[in-house]
Coordinates of N, CA and C in Angstrom, one line a residue:
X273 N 23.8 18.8 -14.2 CA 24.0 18.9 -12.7 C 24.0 17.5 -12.1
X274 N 25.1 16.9 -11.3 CA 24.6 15.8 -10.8 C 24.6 16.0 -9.3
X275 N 24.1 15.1 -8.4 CA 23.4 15.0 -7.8 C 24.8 15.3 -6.8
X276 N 26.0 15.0 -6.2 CA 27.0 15.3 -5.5 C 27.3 16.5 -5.8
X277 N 27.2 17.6 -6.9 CA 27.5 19.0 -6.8 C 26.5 19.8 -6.3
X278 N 25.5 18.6 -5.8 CA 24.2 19.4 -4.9 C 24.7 19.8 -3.2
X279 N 24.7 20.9 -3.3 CA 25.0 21.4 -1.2 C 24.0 21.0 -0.8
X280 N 23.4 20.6 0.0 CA 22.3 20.2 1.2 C 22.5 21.8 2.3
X281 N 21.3 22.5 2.8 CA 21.4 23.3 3.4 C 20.8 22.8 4.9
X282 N 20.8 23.1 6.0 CA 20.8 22.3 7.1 C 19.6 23.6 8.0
X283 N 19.3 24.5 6.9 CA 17.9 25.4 7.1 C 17.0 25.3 6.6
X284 N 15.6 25.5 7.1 CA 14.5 26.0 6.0 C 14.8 26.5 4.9
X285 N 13.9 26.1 4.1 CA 14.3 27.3 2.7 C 13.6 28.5 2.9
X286 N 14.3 29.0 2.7 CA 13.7 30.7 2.5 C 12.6 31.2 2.2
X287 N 11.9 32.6 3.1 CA 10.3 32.7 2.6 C 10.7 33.6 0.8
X288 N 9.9 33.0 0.3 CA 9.8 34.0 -1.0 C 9.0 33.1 -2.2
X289 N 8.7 33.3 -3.2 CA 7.6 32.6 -3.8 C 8.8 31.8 -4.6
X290 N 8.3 30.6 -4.5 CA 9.0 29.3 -4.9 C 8.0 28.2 -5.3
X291 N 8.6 27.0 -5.5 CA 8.1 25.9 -5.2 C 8.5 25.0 -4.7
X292 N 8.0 24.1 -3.3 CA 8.3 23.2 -2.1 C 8.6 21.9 -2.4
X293 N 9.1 21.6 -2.5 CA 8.4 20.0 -2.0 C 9.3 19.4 -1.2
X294 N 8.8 18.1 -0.9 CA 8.7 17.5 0.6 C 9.1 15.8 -0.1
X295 N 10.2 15.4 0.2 CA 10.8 14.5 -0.2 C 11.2 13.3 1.0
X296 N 11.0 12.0 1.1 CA 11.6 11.3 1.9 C 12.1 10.0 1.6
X297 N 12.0 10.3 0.1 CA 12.9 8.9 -0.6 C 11.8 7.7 -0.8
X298 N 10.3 7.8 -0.1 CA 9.7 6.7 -0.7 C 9.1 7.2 -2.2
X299 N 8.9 6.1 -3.3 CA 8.4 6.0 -4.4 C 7.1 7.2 -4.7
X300 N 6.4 7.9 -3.6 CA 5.4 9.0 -3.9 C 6.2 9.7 -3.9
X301 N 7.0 10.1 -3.3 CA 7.5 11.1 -3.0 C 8.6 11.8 -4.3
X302 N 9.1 10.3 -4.8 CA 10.0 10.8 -5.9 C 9.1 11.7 -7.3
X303 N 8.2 10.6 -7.1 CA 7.0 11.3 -8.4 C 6.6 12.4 -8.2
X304 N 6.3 12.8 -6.7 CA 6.0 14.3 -6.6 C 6.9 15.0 -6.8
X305 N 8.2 14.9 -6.6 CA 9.4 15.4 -6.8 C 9.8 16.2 -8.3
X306 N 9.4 14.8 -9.0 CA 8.9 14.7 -10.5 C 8.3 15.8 -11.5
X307 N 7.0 15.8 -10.3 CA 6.0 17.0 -10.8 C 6.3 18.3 -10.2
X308 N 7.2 18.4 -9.0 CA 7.6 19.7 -8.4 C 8.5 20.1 -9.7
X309 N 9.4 19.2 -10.4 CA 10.2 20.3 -11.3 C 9.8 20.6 -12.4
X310 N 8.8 19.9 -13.0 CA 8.1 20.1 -14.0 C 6.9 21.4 -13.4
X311 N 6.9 21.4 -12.6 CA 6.0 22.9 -11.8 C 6.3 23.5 -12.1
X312 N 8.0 23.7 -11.3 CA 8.8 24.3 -11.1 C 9.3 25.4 -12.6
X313 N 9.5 24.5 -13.6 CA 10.1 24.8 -14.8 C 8.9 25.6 -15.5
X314 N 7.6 25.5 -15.2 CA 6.7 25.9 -15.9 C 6.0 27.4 -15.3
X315 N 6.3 27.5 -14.4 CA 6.2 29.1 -13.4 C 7.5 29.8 -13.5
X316 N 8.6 29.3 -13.4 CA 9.8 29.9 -13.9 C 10.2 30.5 -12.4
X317 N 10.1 29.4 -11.3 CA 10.5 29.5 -10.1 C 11.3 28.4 -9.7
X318 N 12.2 28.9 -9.0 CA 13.1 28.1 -8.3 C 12.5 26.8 -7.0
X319 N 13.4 25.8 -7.3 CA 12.6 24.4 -6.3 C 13.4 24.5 -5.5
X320 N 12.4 24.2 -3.8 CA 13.3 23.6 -3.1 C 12.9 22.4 -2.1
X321 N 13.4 21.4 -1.9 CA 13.4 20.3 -2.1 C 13.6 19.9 -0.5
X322 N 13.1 19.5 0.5 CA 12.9 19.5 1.6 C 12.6 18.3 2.3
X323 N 13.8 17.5 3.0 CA 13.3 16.1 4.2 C 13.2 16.7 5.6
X324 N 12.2 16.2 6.1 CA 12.8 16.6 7.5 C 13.0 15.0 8.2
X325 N 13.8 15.4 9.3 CA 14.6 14.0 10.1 C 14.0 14.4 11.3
X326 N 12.8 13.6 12.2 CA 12.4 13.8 13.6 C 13.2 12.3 14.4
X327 N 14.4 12.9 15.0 CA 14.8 11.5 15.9 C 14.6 11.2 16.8
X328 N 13.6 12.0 17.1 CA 13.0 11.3 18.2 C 11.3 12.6 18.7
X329 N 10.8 11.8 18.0 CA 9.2 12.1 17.7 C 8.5 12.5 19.6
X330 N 8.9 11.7 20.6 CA 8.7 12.1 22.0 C 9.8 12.7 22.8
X331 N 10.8 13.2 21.9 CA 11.3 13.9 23.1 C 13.0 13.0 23.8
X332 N 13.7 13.9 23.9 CA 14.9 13.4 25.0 C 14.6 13.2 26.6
X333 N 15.0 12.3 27.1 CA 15.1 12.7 28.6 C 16.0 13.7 28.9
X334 N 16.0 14.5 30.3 CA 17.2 15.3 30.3 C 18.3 14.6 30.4
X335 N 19.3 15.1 29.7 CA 20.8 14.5 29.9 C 21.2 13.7 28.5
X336 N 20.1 13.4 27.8 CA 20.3 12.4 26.6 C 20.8 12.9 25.3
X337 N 20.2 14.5 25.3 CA 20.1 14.8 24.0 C 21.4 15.1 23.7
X338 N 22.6 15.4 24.7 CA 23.7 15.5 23.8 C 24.2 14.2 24.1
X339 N 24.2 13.1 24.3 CA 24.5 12.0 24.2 C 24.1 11.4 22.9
X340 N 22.9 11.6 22.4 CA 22.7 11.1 20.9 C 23.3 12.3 19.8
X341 N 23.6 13.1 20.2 CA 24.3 14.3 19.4 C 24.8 13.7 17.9
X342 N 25.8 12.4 18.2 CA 26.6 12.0 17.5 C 25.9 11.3 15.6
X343 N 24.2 10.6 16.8 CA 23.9 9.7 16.4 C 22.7 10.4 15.2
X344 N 22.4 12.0 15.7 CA 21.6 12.9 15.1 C 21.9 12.7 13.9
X345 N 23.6 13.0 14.0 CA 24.5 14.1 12.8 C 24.2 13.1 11.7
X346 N 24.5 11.8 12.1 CA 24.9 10.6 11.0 C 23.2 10.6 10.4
X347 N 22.1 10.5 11.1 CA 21.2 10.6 10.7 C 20.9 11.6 9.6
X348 N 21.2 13.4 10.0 CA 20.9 14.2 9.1 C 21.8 13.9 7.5
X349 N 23.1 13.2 7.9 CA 24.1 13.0 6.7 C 23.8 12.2 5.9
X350 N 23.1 11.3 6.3 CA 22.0 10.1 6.0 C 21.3 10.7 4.9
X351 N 20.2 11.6 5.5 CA 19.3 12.2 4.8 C 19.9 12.8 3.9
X352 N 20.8 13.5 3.8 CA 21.3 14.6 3.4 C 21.9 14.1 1.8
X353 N 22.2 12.6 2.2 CA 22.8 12.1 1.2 C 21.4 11.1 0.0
X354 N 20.6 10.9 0.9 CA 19.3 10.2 0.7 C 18.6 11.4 -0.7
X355 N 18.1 12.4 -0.1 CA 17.9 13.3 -0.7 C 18.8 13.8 -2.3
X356 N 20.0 13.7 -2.0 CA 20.9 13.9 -3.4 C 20.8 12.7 -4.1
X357 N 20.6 11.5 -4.0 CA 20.1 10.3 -4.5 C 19.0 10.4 -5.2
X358 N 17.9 11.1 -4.4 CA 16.4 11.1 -4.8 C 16.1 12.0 -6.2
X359 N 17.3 13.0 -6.4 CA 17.4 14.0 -6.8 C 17.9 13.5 -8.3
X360 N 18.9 12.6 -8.0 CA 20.0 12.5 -9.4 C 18.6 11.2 -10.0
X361 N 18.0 10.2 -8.7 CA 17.1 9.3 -10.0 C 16.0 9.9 -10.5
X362 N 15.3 11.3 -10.1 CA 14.6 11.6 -10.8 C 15.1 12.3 -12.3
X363 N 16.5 12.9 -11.7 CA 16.6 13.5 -13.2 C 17.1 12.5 -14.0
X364 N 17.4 11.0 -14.0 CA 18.0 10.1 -15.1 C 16.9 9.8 -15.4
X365 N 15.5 9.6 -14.9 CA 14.2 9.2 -15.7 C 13.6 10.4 -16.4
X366 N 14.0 11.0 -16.2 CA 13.1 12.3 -16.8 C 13.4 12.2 -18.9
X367 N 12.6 13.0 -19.3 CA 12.9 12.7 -20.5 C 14.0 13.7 -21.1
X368 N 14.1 15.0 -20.0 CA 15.0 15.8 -20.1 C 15.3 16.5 -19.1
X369 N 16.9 16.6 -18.7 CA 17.0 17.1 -17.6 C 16.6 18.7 -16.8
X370 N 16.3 18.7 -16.1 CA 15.8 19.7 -14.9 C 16.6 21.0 -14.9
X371 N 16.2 22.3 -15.3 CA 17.0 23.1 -16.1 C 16.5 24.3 -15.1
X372 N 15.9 24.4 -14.0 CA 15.5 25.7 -13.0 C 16.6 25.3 -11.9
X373 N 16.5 26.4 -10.7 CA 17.3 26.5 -9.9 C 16.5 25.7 -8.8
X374 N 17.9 24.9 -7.7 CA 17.2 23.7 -7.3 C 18.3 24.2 -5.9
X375 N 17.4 23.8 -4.9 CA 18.3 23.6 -3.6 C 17.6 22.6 -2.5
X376 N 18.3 21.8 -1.7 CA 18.0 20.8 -0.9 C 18.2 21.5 0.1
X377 N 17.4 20.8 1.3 CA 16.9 21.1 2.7 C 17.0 20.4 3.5
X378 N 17.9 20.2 4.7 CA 17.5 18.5 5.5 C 17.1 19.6 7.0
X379 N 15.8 19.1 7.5 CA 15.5 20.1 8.8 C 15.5 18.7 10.0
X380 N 15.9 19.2 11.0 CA 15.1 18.2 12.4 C 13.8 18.8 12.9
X381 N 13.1 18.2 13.2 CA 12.3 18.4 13.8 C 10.6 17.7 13.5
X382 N 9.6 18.1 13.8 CA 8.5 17.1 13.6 C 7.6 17.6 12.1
X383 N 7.4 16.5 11.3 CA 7.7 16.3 9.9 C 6.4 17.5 9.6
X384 N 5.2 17.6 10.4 CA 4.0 18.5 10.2 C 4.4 19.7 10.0
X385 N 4.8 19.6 11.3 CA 5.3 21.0 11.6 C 6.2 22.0 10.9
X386 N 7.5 21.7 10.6 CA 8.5 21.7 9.6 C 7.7 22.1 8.1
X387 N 7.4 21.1 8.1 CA 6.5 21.2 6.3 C 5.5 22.6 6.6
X388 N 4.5 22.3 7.1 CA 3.8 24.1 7.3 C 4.4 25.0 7.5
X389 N 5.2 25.1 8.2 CA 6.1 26.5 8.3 C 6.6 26.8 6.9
X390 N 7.8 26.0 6.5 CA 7.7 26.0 5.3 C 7.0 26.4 3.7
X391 N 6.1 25.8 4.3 CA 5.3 25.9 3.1 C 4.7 27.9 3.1
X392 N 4.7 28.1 4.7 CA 4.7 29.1 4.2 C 4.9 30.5 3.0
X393 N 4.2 30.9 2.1 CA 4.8 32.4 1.7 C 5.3 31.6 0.4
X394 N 5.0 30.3 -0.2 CA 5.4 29.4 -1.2 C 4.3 29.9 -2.2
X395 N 4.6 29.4 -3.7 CA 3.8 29.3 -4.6 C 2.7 28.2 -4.5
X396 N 3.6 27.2 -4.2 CA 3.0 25.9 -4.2 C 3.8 24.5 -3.3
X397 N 3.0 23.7 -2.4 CA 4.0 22.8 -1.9 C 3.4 21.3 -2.7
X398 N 4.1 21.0 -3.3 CA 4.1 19.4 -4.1 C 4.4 18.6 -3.0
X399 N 3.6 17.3 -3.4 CA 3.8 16.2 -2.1 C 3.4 15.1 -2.3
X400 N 3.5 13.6 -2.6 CA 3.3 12.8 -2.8 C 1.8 12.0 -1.8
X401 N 1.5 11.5 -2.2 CA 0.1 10.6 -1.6 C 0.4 9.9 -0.2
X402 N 1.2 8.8 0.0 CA 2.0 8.4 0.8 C 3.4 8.5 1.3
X403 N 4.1 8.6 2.4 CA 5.2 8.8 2.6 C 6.1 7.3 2.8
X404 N 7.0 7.3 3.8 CA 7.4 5.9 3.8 C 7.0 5.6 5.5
X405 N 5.4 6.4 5.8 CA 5.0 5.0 6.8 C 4.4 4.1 6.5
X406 N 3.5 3.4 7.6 CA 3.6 1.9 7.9 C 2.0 1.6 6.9
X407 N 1.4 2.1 7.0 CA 0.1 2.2 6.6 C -0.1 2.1 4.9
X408 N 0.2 1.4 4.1 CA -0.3 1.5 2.7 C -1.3 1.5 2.0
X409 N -2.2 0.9 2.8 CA -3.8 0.8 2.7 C -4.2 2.3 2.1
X410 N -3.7 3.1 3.3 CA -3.9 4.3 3.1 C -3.9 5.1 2.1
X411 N -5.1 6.0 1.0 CA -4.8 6.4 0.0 C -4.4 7.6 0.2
X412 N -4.2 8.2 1.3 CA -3.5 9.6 1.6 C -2.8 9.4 2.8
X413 N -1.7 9.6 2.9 CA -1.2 9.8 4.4 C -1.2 10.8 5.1
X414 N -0.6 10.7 6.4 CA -1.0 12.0 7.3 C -0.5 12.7 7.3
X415 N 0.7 13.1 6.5 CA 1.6 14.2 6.7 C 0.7 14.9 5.1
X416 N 0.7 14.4 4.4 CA -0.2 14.9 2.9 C -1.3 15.7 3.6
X417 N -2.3 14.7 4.3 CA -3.5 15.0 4.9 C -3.4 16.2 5.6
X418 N -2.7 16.3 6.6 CA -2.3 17.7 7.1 C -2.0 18.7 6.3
X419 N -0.9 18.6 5.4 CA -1.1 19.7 4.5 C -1.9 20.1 3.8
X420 N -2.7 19.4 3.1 CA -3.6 19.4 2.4 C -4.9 20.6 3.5
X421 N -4.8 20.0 4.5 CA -5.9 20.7 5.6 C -5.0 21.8 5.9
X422 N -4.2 22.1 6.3 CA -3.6 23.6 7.4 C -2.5 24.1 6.6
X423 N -1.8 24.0 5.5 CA -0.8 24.1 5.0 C -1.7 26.1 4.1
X424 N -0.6 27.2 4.4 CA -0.8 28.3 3.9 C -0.8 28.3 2.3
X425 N -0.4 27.9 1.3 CA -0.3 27.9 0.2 C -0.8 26.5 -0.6
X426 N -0.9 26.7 -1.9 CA -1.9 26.0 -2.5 C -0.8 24.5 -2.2
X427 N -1.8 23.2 -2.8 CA -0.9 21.9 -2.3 C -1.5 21.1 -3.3
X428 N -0.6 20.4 -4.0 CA -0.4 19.4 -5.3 C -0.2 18.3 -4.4
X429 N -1.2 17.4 -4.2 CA -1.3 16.2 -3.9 C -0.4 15.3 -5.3
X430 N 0.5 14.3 -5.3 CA 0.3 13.6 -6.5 C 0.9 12.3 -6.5
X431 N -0.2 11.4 -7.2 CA -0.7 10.0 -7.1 C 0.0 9.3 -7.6
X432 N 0.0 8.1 -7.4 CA 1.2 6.9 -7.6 C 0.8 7.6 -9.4
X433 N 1.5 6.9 -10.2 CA 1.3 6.6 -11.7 C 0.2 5.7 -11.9
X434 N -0.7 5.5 -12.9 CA -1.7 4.4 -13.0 C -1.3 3.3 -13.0
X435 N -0.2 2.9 -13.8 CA -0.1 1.3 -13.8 C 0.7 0.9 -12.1
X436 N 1.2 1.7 -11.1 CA 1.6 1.3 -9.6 C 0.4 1.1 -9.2
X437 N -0.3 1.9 -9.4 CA -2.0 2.2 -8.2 C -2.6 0.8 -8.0

């Protein structure tokens, strides 16, 4: 499978028992990615593979939002393409390629929120330790953190590799 015969769906994934994960192209995220298909392969459930894009975290003024309309699209195509990237370098590291059914997700909206809903009615949501905010210090970030607290189904935290840490 390579990574351009991958469709990007431009919805949630579907409620039904699966496995989640939550992708945004930084380095945690791929390794969770990592362990989502290796999850994945080992329940004998289908992945689905999920960024969300918030472009604007407070809100449009009135009159704006279809003025950035243009600026959204390039954004989600962005992701959209970010994501099939994320996808093809984990399967070239792998020691063997990724052999369950796999579908991508690019959502708008606020990254918490998105992901719990989501995660709803799942087997399991995989998720990396940090995402690509500002904060590195940090041994868990807040979107993890959240899940980890309010998220409906069980949640695979998972940690840089030993020799990154």
């Amino acid at each position: 499978m390579t990574a351009a015969a991958l469709p990007v769906s431009p919805d949630a994934p579907p409620p039904g028992t699966a496995i989640l994960n939550a992708c945004d192209g930084s380095d945690a995220s791929l390794w969770a990615l990592d362990r989502a298909m290796t999850e994945a392969e080992a329940h004998h459930l289908p992945l689905h593979v999920l960024a969300v894009v918030n472009p604007s975290p407070t809100g449009y003024p009135p009159g704006m939002a279809d003025l950035v309309q243009e600026s959204v699209q390039r954004l989600v195509d962005s992701m959209s393409d970010g994501l099939r990237r994320a996808v093809a370098t984990v399967q070239a590291a792998r020691a063997r390629p990724y052999g369950g059914q796999l579908t991508l997700h690019v959502v708008l909206g606020n990254v918490v929120d998105v992901l719990l809903q989501a995660a709803d009615g799942r087997h399991t949501l995989v998720i990396g330790t940090r995402g690509n905010g500002g904060f590195a210090r940090l041994l868990l970030g807040s979107v993890s953190t959240a899940a980890v607290h309010h998220a409906s189904c069980p949640v695979l935290v998972v940690p840089a590799p030993a020799e990154d840490a």
